[in-house]
Amino acid sequence: MSKTQNYKLTIAYHGARYCGWQRQPDQISIQETIETTLTRMWGGTDRITIHSAGRTDTGVHALGQVAHFTAPAKFRERGILRNALNANLPDDIRILQAIRVPADFHSRFSAVGKTYHYQLFCREMHDPMELGRSWQMRRQLNLAMMREAAEHFLGRHDFASFASNPGYERENTVRTIHNIRFVKQGPRITLKFHGDGFLYRMVRNLTGAIVRAGDGRLTPAEIHTILTARNRSSAPPPAPAHGLYLVKVFY
């Protein structure tokens, strides 16, 4: 029997045509697409299961998703596994790196932090090149108010008000956000979130609230009240999925 090896994949994908990362019945997911390719490459006798650092939703993109899987040792030369996967995967999924890692590496439980970006596009006329890639704002946003609102999220808090129900019991809803940066380039505003971890739809929920501060529908003080309420029903709806990007996972 061949010795098993733990492999780490760093993955980029455009999430528009997928139901999200997680395998779903009768739908196309990122996970199943990669698993099917891996299983075929390893001979197709036993299905290979991959485990990700986070389960992105329908329409969410990734520039640096991380996943791992265990399989009999194969593709020993550097770069061969990455190239073989890319030759067999759809064009909207790319393996940026495929390396061997120690047996105790886990893409989710070994992670110590993540960076997400959310893309806003502020222009009255719709730009077809932004379709499925950013959340279009029909009017300009007050960046100073958005920054003031975001300051309430920095540090360690109970983010229950900004965590959607994941469908399973959570250990807790406390997380630490190290920083939220705003980068404006022409009509584009990028919100850059970095923290020790994020709850289900947390970045989209935070972005939804920050945008409402930017368009005058919420004050920064009201943002703080929503946060301390620790009740999801007190917060505004989330930002759309298609503006969200998982950029990097830290280990």
Coordinates of C-alpha atoms in Angstrom, one line a residue:
M1 CA 0.0 0.0 0.0
S2 CA 1.3 3.4 -0.9
K3 CA 2.2 5.8 1.9
T4 CA -0.3 8.6 2.4
Q5 CA 0.6 12.2 2.1
N6 CA -1.1 15.4 3.2
Y7 CA -1.4 18.0 0.4
K8 CA -2.2 21.7 0.7
L9 CA -3.8 23.6 -2.1
T10 CA -4.0 27.4 -2.5
I11 CA -6.9 28.1 -4.8
A12 CA -8.4 31.1 -6.8
Y13 CA -11.9 31.0 -8.3
H14 CA -14.6 33.1 -9.7
G15 CA -17.7 32.0 -7.8
A16 CA -20.5 33.2 -10.2
R17 CA -21.6 29.8 -11.5
Y18 CA -21.1 27.8 -8.4
C19 CA -23.4 27.1 -5.4
G20 CA -20.5 28.0 -3.1
W21 CA -17.6 26.0 -1.8
Q22 CA -19.5 23.2 0.0
R23 CA -20.7 20.2 -1.9
Q24 CA -24.5 20.3 -2.4
P25 CA -27.0 17.8 -3.9
D26 CA -27.7 18.4 -7.5
Q27 CA -25.6 21.6 -7.7
I28 CA -22.2 22.5 -8.9
S29 CA -19.8 23.4 -6.1
I30 CA -16.1 24.3 -5.9
Q31 CA -15.4 21.5 -3.5
E32 CA -17.0 18.8 -5.6
T33 CA -15.4 20.1 -8.9
I34 CA -11.9 19.8 -7.4
E35 CA -12.7 16.5 -5.6
T36 CA -13.9 14.9 -8.8
T37 CA -10.8 16.0 -10.6
L38 CA -8.5 14.7 -7.9
T39 CA -10.3 11.4 -7.6
R40 CA -9.9 10.9 -11.4
M41 CA -6.2 11.8 -11.2
W42 CA -5.6 9.3 -8.4
G43 CA -7.3 6.5 -10.3
G44 CA -10.9 6.9 -9.3
T45 CA -11.1 3.9 -6.9
D46 CA -11.6 5.9 -3.6
R47 CA -13.1 9.4 -3.6
I48 CA -10.7 12.0 -2.3
T49 CA -12.2 14.5 0.1
I50 CA -10.8 18.0 0.5
H51 CA -11.3 20.3 3.5
S52 CA -11.2 24.1 3.1
A53 CA -10.2 27.0 5.4
G54 CA -13.8 28.4 5.0
R55 CA -17.0 27.7 3.2
T56 CA -17.6 30.6 0.8
D57 CA -21.2 31.2 -0.3
T58 CA -22.9 31.1 -3.7
G59 CA -21.3 33.8 -5.9
V60 CA -18.4 34.6 -3.5
H61 CA -14.9 34.6 -5.1
A62 CA -11.5 33.6 -3.8
L63 CA -7.9 34.8 -4.5
G64 CA -6.4 32.7 -1.9
Q65 CA -8.6 29.9 -0.6
V66 CA -6.8 27.1 1.1
A67 CA -7.7 23.4 1.3
H68 CA -6.0 20.2 2.2
F69 CA -6.5 16.5 1.4
T70 CA -4.8 13.2 2.2
A71 CA -4.0 10.6 -0.5
P72 CA -1.4 8.1 -1.5
A73 CA 1.9 9.8 -2.3
K74 CA 2.0 10.9 -5.9
F75 CA 3.4 13.8 -8.1
R76 CA 6.6 14.1 -6.2
E77 CA 8.2 16.8 -8.5
R78 CA 7.4 20.4 -7.5
G79 CA 4.7 22.0 -9.6
I80 CA 3.5 18.8 -11.3
L81 CA 0.4 18.4 -9.2
R82 CA -0.6 22.1 -9.6
N83 CA -0.1 21.9 -13.4
A84 CA -2.0 18.6 -13.7
L85 CA -5.0 20.0 -11.7
N86 CA -5.1 23.2 -13.8
A87 CA -5.1 21.2 -17.0
N88 CA -8.2 19.3 -15.9
L89 CA -10.2 22.0 -13.9
P90 CA -12.6 24.6 -15.5
D91 CA -11.0 27.9 -16.3
D92 CA -12.8 29.7 -13.4
I93 CA -10.9 27.6 -10.9
R94 CA -7.1 27.8 -10.7
I95 CA -4.7 26.1 -8.3
L96 CA -2.0 28.6 -7.4
Q97 CA 0.0 26.3 -5.3
A98 CA 0.0 22.5 -4.5
I99 CA 2.5 21.4 -1.9
R100 CA 3.2 18.6 0.5
V101 CA 2.6 19.5 4.2
P102 CA 3.0 17.7 7.5
A103 CA 0.3 15.2 8.5
D104 CA -1.0 17.5 11.3
F105 CA -1.7 20.5 9.0
H106 CA -5.4 21.3 8.7
S107 CA -6.6 24.1 6.4
R108 CA -9.3 25.2 8.9
F109 CA -8.0 24.4 12.3
S110 CA -4.4 25.4 11.7
A111 CA -5.4 28.9 10.4
V112 CA -4.7 31.9 12.7
G113 CA -6.2 34.6 10.5
K114 CA -7.9 35.6 7.3
T115 CA -8.2 38.6 5.0
Y116 CA -11.3 39.3 3.0
H117 CA -11.9 42.2 0.5
Y118 CA -15.3 43.6 -0.4
Q119 CA -15.5 45.6 -3.6
L120 CA -17.9 48.5 -4.0
F121 CA -18.4 50.3 -7.3
C122 CA -19.9 53.8 -7.0
R123 CA -21.3 55.0 -10.3
E124 CA -24.8 55.9 -11.4
M125 CA -24.6 54.1 -14.7
H126 CA -24.2 50.4 -14.5
D127 CA -20.8 49.1 -15.7
P128 CA -21.2 45.7 -17.4
M129 CA -17.5 44.8 -16.7
E130 CA -18.4 44.9 -13.0
L131 CA -21.3 42.4 -13.3
G132 CA -20.8 39.7 -10.7
R133 CA -17.6 41.3 -9.4
S134 CA -18.7 44.2 -7.2
W135 CA -21.7 45.8 -5.5
Q136 CA -22.7 48.8 -7.5
M137 CA -23.8 52.0 -5.6
R138 CA -26.0 54.3 -7.6
R139 CA -24.7 57.3 -5.5
Q140 CA -21.5 58.4 -3.8
L141 CA -20.8 57.2 -0.3
N142 CA -19.4 59.2 2.6
L143 CA -16.1 57.6 3.2
A144 CA -15.4 59.4 6.5
M145 CA -18.7 58.1 8.0
M146 CA -17.9 54.6 6.8
R147 CA -14.5 54.7 8.5
E148 CA -16.1 56.0 11.7
A149 CA -18.6 53.2 11.6
A150 CA -15.9 50.6 11.0
E151 CA -14.0 51.7 14.0
H152 CA -16.7 50.1 16.2
F153 CA -15.8 46.7 14.9
L154 CA -12.1 46.8 15.6
G155 CA -10.8 44.6 18.4
R156 CA -12.4 41.6 20.1
H157 CA -16.2 41.6 20.3
D158 CA -19.2 39.3 20.3
F159 CA -20.4 39.6 16.7
A160 CA -23.7 37.8 17.1
S161 CA -25.6 40.7 15.5
F162 CA -23.4 40.3 12.4
A163 CA -23.4 36.5 12.1
S164 CA -26.1 34.7 10.1
N165 CA -27.3 31.3 11.1
P166 CA -24.9 28.7 9.6
G167 CA -27.3 25.8 10.2
Y168 CA -25.2 24.2 13.0
E169 CA -24.5 25.1 16.6
R170 CA -21.6 27.5 17.0
E171 CA -19.1 27.4 19.9
N172 CA -19.3 31.2 20.3
T173 CA -19.7 34.3 18.2
V174 CA -16.6 36.2 19.6
R175 CA -14.0 37.2 17.1
T176 CA -11.1 39.7 16.8
I177 CA -10.9 42.1 13.9
H178 CA -7.3 43.5 13.6
N179 CA -8.0 46.2 11.0
I180 CA -10.5 47.4 8.4
R181 CA -8.9 49.4 5.6
F182 CA -10.6 51.5 2.9
V183 CA -8.9 51.9 -0.5
K184 CA -10.5 54.3 -3.0
Q185 CA -9.5 54.2 -6.7
G186 CA -11.8 56.2 -8.9
P187 CA -15.3 54.8 -8.5
R188 CA -14.1 51.7 -6.7
I189 CA -13.9 51.4 -2.9
T190 CA -12.3 48.3 -1.5
L191 CA -13.0 47.3 2.1
K192 CA -10.1 45.2 3.5
F193 CA -11.0 43.1 6.6
H194 CA -8.3 41.3 8.5
G195 CA -9.1 39.2 11.6
D196 CA -8.4 36.0 13.5
G197 CA -11.5 34.5 11.9
F198 CA -15.0 35.3 10.6
L199 CA -18.4 33.9 11.3
Y200 CA -20.9 32.8 8.7
R201 CA -21.6 35.8 6.4
M202 CA -19.9 38.1 8.9
V203 CA -18.0 40.2 6.4
R204 CA -21.1 40.7 4.2
N205 CA -23.1 41.7 7.2
L206 CA -20.5 44.1 8.4
T207 CA -20.2 45.6 4.9
G208 CA -24.0 46.0 4.7
A209 CA -23.9 48.1 7.9
I210 CA -20.9 50.1 6.9
V211 CA -22.5 51.0 3.6
R212 CA -25.6 52.2 5.3
A213 CA -23.5 54.5 7.4
G214 CA -21.9 55.8 4.1
D215 CA -25.3 56.6 2.5
G216 CA -26.7 58.2 5.7
R217 CA -29.2 55.5 6.7
L218 CA -27.3 54.6 9.9
T219 CA -25.1 56.7 12.2
P220 CA -21.9 55.3 13.6
A221 CA -23.5 55.5 17.1
E222 CA -26.3 53.2 15.8
I223 CA -23.7 50.8 14.5
H224 CA -22.4 50.5 18.1
T225 CA -25.9 49.9 19.4
I226 CA -26.5 47.1 16.9
L227 CA -23.2 45.5 17.8
T228 CA -23.8 45.5 21.6
A229 CA -27.4 44.2 21.1
R230 CA -25.9 40.8 20.0
N231 CA -29.0 40.1 18.0
R232 CA -29.0 39.5 14.2
S233 CA -32.5 40.8 13.8
S234 CA -31.3 44.3 14.9
A235 CA -28.8 44.6 12.0
P236 CA -29.4 45.5 8.4
P237 CA -29.3 43.0 5.5
P238 CA -26.0 41.7 4.2
A239 CA -24.1 43.0 1.2
P240 CA -24.5 40.8 -1.9
A241 CA -22.2 37.8 -2.2
H242 CA -20.7 38.8 -5.5
G243 CA -18.6 41.6 -4.1
L244 CA -16.8 39.4 -1.6
Y245 CA -13.3 37.9 -2.0
L246 CA -11.4 35.6 0.3
V247 CA -7.9 36.9 -0.3
K248 CA -5.6 35.1 2.1
V249 CA -5.5 32.6 4.9
F250 CA -2.7 32.9 7.5
Y251 CA -1.0 30.0 9.3

